[in-house]
CSV table of C-alpha atoms in Angstrom, one decimal:
chain,number,residue,atom,x,y,z
A,1,MET,CA,16.2,-19.3,8.0
A,2,ARG,CA,15.9,-22.2,10.3
A,3,SER,CA,14.3,-19.9,13.0
A,4,VAL,CA,11.7,-18.7,10.5
A,5,ALA,CA,10.8,-22.3,9.6
A,6,ARG,CA,10.6,-23.2,13.3
A,7,TRP,CA,8.3,-20.2,13.9
A,8,VAL,CA,6.0,-21.2,10.9
A,9,VAL,CA,5.8,-24.8,12.2
A,10,SER,CA,5.0,-23.6,15.7
A,11,TRP,CA,2.2,-21.4,14.4
A,12,LEU,CA,0.8,-24.3,12.3
A,13,ARG,CA,0.9,-26.6,15.3
A,14,ARG,CA,-0.8,-23.9,17.4
A,15,TYR,CA,-3.6,-23.2,15.1
A,16,ARG,CA,-4.2,-26.4,13.2
A,17,PRO,CA,-7.7,-27.9,13.7
A,18,ASP,CA,-7.4,-31.2,15.7
A,19,GLY,CA,-9.3,-33.1,18.3
A,20,ASN,CA,-7.0,-32.2,21.2
A,21,PRO,CA,-9.1,-32.3,24.3
A,22,LEU,CA,-6.9,-29.7,26.0
A,23,ARG,CA,-7.8,-27.0,23.4
A,24,ARG,CA,-10.3,-24.6,24.9
A,25,ARG,CA,-13.1,-22.8,23.1
A,26,SER,CA,-11.0,-19.6,23.1
A,27,ASP,CA,-8.1,-21.5,21.4
A,28,ARG,CA,-10.5,-22.6,18.6
A,29,ILE,CA,-11.8,-19.1,18.3
A,30,GLU,CA,-8.3,-17.8,18.0
A,31,ALA,CA,-7.5,-20.3,15.3
A,32,ALA,CA,-10.6,-19.2,13.4
A,33,LEU,CA,-9.4,-15.6,13.7
A,34,VAL,CA,-6.1,-16.6,12.1
A,35,VAL,CA,-8.0,-18.3,9.2
A,36,ALA,CA,-10.2,-15.2,8.8
A,37,ALA,CA,-7.2,-12.8,8.8
A,38,LEU,CA,-5.5,-15.0,6.1
A,39,ALA,CA,-8.7,-15.1,4.1
A,40,VAL,CA,-9.0,-11.3,4.2
A,41,VAL,CA,-5.5,-10.9,2.8
A,42,LEU,CA,-6.0,-13.5,0.1
A,43,LEU,CA,-9.4,-12.0,-0.9
A,44,ALA,CA,-7.7,-8.6,-1.2
A,45,ALA,CA,-5.9,-9.9,-4.3
A,46,TRP,CA,-9.1,-9.5,-6.4
A,47,PRO,CA,-9.7,-5.8,-5.6
A,48,ALA,CA,-6.0,-5.1,-5.7
A,49,SER,CA,-5.8,-6.5,-9.3
A,50,LEU,CA,-8.9,-4.4,-10.3
A,51,ILE,CA,-7.3,-1.2,-8.9
A,52,ALA,CA,-3.9,-2.1,-10.5
A,53,ARG,CA,-5.6,-2.6,-13.8
A,54,THR,CA,-7.5,0.8,-13.5
A,55,VAL,CA,-4.2,2.6,-12.7
A,56,TYR,CA,-2.4,0.8,-15.5
A,57,ASP,CA,-5.1,1.7,-18.1
A,58,GLY,CA,-5.1,5.3,-16.9
A,59,GLY,CA,-1.3,5.4,-17.3
A,60,VAL,CA,-1.4,3.9,-20.8
A,61,ARG,CA,-4.0,6.6,-21.7
A,62,ALA,CA,-1.7,9.2,-20.3
A,63,GLU,CA,1.2,7.8,-22.3
A,64,ARG,CA,-0.6,8.4,-25.6
A,65,MET,CA,1.0,10.8,-28.0
A,66,GLY,CA,0.0,12.1,-31.4
A,67,LEU,CA,-3.0,13.9,-32.9
A,68,GLY,CA,-5.6,14.7,-30.2
A,69,ALA,CA,-3.1,13.9,-27.4
A,70,ARG,CA,0.2,15.2,-26.2
A,71,GLN,CA,2.8,16.1,-28.8
A,72,LEU,CA,6.4,17.3,-28.7
A,73,VAL,CA,6.9,20.6,-30.5
A,74,GLU,CA,9.9,22.8,-31.2
A,75,ALA,CA,10.1,25.9,-29.1
A,76,THR,CA,12.3,29.0,-29.0
A,77,LEU,CA,13.3,30.7,-25.7
A,78,ILE,CA,12.6,34.4,-26.0
A,79,GLN,CA,14.8,35.0,-22.9
A,80,ASP,CA,17.5,32.6,-21.7
A,81,ALA,CA,16.2,30.4,-18.8
A,82,SER,CA,19.4,31.0,-16.9
A,83,ALA,CA,18.5,34.7,-16.7
A,84,VAL,CA,15.1,33.9,-15.3
A,85,ALA,CA,14.7,35.0,-11.6
A,86,VAL,CA,14.5,32.4,-8.9
A,87,ASP,CA,11.3,32.4,-6.9
A,88,GLY,CA,11.0,32.4,-3.1
A,89,ARG,CA,11.4,28.6,-2.8
A,90,GLY,CA,14.6,28.5,-4.7
A,91,MET,CA,12.9,27.0,-7.8
A,92,LEU,CA,13.2,28.4,-11.3
A,93,GLY,CA,10.1,30.2,-12.4
A,94,ALA,CA,8.7,30.6,-15.9
A,95,SER,CA,10.4,31.7,-19.1
A,96,PRO,CA,8.9,33.5,-22.1
A,97,VAL,CA,8.8,30.9,-24.9
A,98,ARG,CA,7.5,30.8,-28.5
A,99,TRP,CA,6.4,27.4,-29.9
A,100,THR,CA,4.9,26.2,-33.1
A,101,LEU,CA,2.0,23.7,-33.1
A,102,PRO,CA,1.9,20.9,-35.6
A,103,GLY,CA,-0.8,22.8,-37.6
A,104,GLY,CA,1.6,25.7,-38.1
A,105,GLU,CA,0.0,28.0,-35.5
A,106,VAL,CA,2.6,30.0,-33.5
A,107,ARG,CA,2.0,30.6,-29.8
A,108,GLU,CA,3.8,32.5,-27.2
A,109,GLY,CA,3.6,32.5,-23.4
A,110,MET,CA,5.3,32.0,-20.1
A,111,VAL,CA,6.2,28.4,-19.6
A,112,PRO,CA,7.6,26.8,-16.4
A,113,VAL,CA,11.2,26.1,-16.9
A,114,ALA,CA,10.7,22.5,-15.6
A,115,LEU,CA,8.6,21.7,-18.7
A,116,LEU,CA,11.3,22.8,-21.2
A,117,LEU,CA,13.6,20.2,-22.8
A,118,ARG,CA,16.6,22.4,-23.6
A,119,ASP,CA,18.4,21.7,-27.0
A,120,GLY,CA,20.7,24.7,-26.8
A,121,PRO,CA,20.9,28.3,-25.5
A,122,ALA,CA,17.7,29.4,-27.3
A,123,ASN,CA,16.2,26.2,-28.6
A,124,ALA,CA,14.0,23.8,-26.7
A,125,ARG,CA,11.3,21.2,-27.1
A,126,LEU,CA,8.0,21.4,-25.3
A,127,TRP,CA,5.2,18.9,-24.7
A,128,VAL,CA,1.8,20.4,-25.6
A,129,ASP,CA,-1.7,19.0,-25.0
A,130,ALA,CA,-4.5,18.7,-27.6
A,131,GLU,CA,-5.3,22.4,-27.2
A,132,GLY,CA,-1.7,23.4,-27.8
A,133,ARG,CA,-1.1,24.4,-24.1
A,134,PRO,CA,2.2,23.4,-22.4
A,135,ALA,CA,1.9,20.1,-20.6
A,136,VAL,CA,4.0,17.7,-18.6
A,137,ALA,CA,5.8,14.9,-20.4
A,138,PRO,CA,3.8,11.7,-20.7
A,139,PRO,CA,4.8,9.0,-18.3
A,140,GLN,CA,7.1,6.2,-19.4
A,141,ARG,CA,5.8,2.6,-19.5
A,142,ALA,CA,8.0,1.7,-16.5
A,143,GLU,CA,6.4,4.5,-14.5
A,144,THR,CA,2.9,3.2,-15.4
A,145,VAL,CA,3.8,-0.4,-14.4
A,146,THR,CA,5.4,0.8,-11.2
A,147,ARG,CA,2.3,2.8,-10.2
A,148,ALA,CA,0.1,-0.2,-11.0
A,149,TRP,CA,2.2,-2.5,-8.8
A,150,LEU,CA,2.3,0.1,-6.0
A,151,ALA,CA,-1.5,0.5,-6.1
A,152,ALA,CA,-1.9,-3.3,-5.8
A,153,PHE,CA,0.7,-3.5,-3.1
A,154,GLY,CA,-1.1,-0.7,-1.2
A,155,VAL,CA,-4.5,-2.5,-1.3
A,156,VAL,CA,-3.0,-5.8,-0.1
A,157,SER,CA,-0.9,-4.0,2.5
A,158,ALA,CA,-4.0,-2.2,3.8
A,159,ALA,CA,-5.9,-5.4,3.9
A,160,ALA,CA,-3.0,-7.1,5.8
A,161,VAL,CA,-2.9,-4.3,8.3
A,162,LEU,CA,-6.6,-4.4,8.9
A,163,ALA,CA,-6.6,-8.2,9.2
A,164,TRP,CA,-3.6,-8.1,11.6
A,165,ALA,CA,-5.3,-5.4,13.7
A,166,GLY,CA,-8.5,-7.4,13.9
A,167,PHE,CA,-6.6,-10.5,14.9
A,168,VAL,CA,-4.6,-8.7,17.6
A,169,LEU,CA,-7.8,-7.0,19.0
A,170,GLY,CA,-9.6,-10.4,19.0
A,171,ARG,CA,-6.7,-12.2,20.6
A,172,HIS,CA,-6.4,-9.4,23.2
A,173,ARG,CA,-10.1,-9.9,24.2
A,174,LEU,CA,-9.6,-13.7,24.2
A,175,ASP,CA,-6.6,-13.3,26.5
A,176,ARG,CA,-8.5,-11.2,28.9
A,177,ARG,CA,-11.2,-13.8,29.0
A,178,ARG,CA,-8.6,-16.5,29.5
A,179,TYR,CA,-7.0,-14.6,32.4
A,180,ARG,CA,-10.4,-14.3,34.1
A,181,GLU,CA,-11.0,-18.1,33.6
A,182,TRP,CA,-7.6,-18.9,35.0
A,183,GLU,CA,-8.1,-16.7,38.0
A,184,ALA,CA,-11.5,-18.4,38.6
A,185,ALA,CA,-9.9,-21.8,38.2
A,186,TRP,CA,-7.1,-21.0,40.6
A,187,ALA,CA,-9.5,-19.6,43.1
A,188,ALA,CA,-11.6,-22.8,42.9
A,189,ALA,CA,-8.5,-25.0,43.2
A,190,ASP,CA,-7.3,-22.9,46.2
A,191,ARG,CA,-10.7,-23.4,47.9
A,192,ARG,CA,-10.5,-27.2,47.3
A,193,TRP,CA,-7.0,-27.5,48.6
A,194,ARG,CA,-7.8,-25.5,51.7
A,195,ARG,CA,-10.8,-27.8,52.4
A,196,HIS,CA,-8.6,-30.9,52.1
A,197,HIS,CA,-5.8,-29.5,54.4
A,198,ILE,CA,-8.1,-28.2,57.2
């Protein structure tokens, strides 16, 4: 923990604005790049919150159950799902199922085994959409919240990666300029020293 604190203090010292006459123009530009990178990450919080809110609202809409949305209905397996053949990927396929809609209409069809909530050898429950077709179960609230947090984290992470990449690229260009300046300064110093020693 102490090494992290030492690293933070050294960065603050390195990039703090001060009137140090030894700071070159490139040092001030690098400090400005750090401030710009931090600003990009902090400003990413606003679009991250908007995207998280959009994902959350969509998840809450997907959670809706009841009339005009997903409903859980009773179903009867016409053929036991354990007898259903396995497809080429090793996944269970579909099973013939009969289900009754809340309005009393009886439907029958092939339903993916993964959508069936088994209650016994022949009984099951099935989520259906507003048209009475088999549907996936609505997401839980924890899943909705997790997706919203992941969306926000993804936006902030993308902003942080872009800001870091911009800083690294800018610093690399500044370092190349510094190396050229140092070489020119050493060459000038070498010429002066040679003149004095001749």
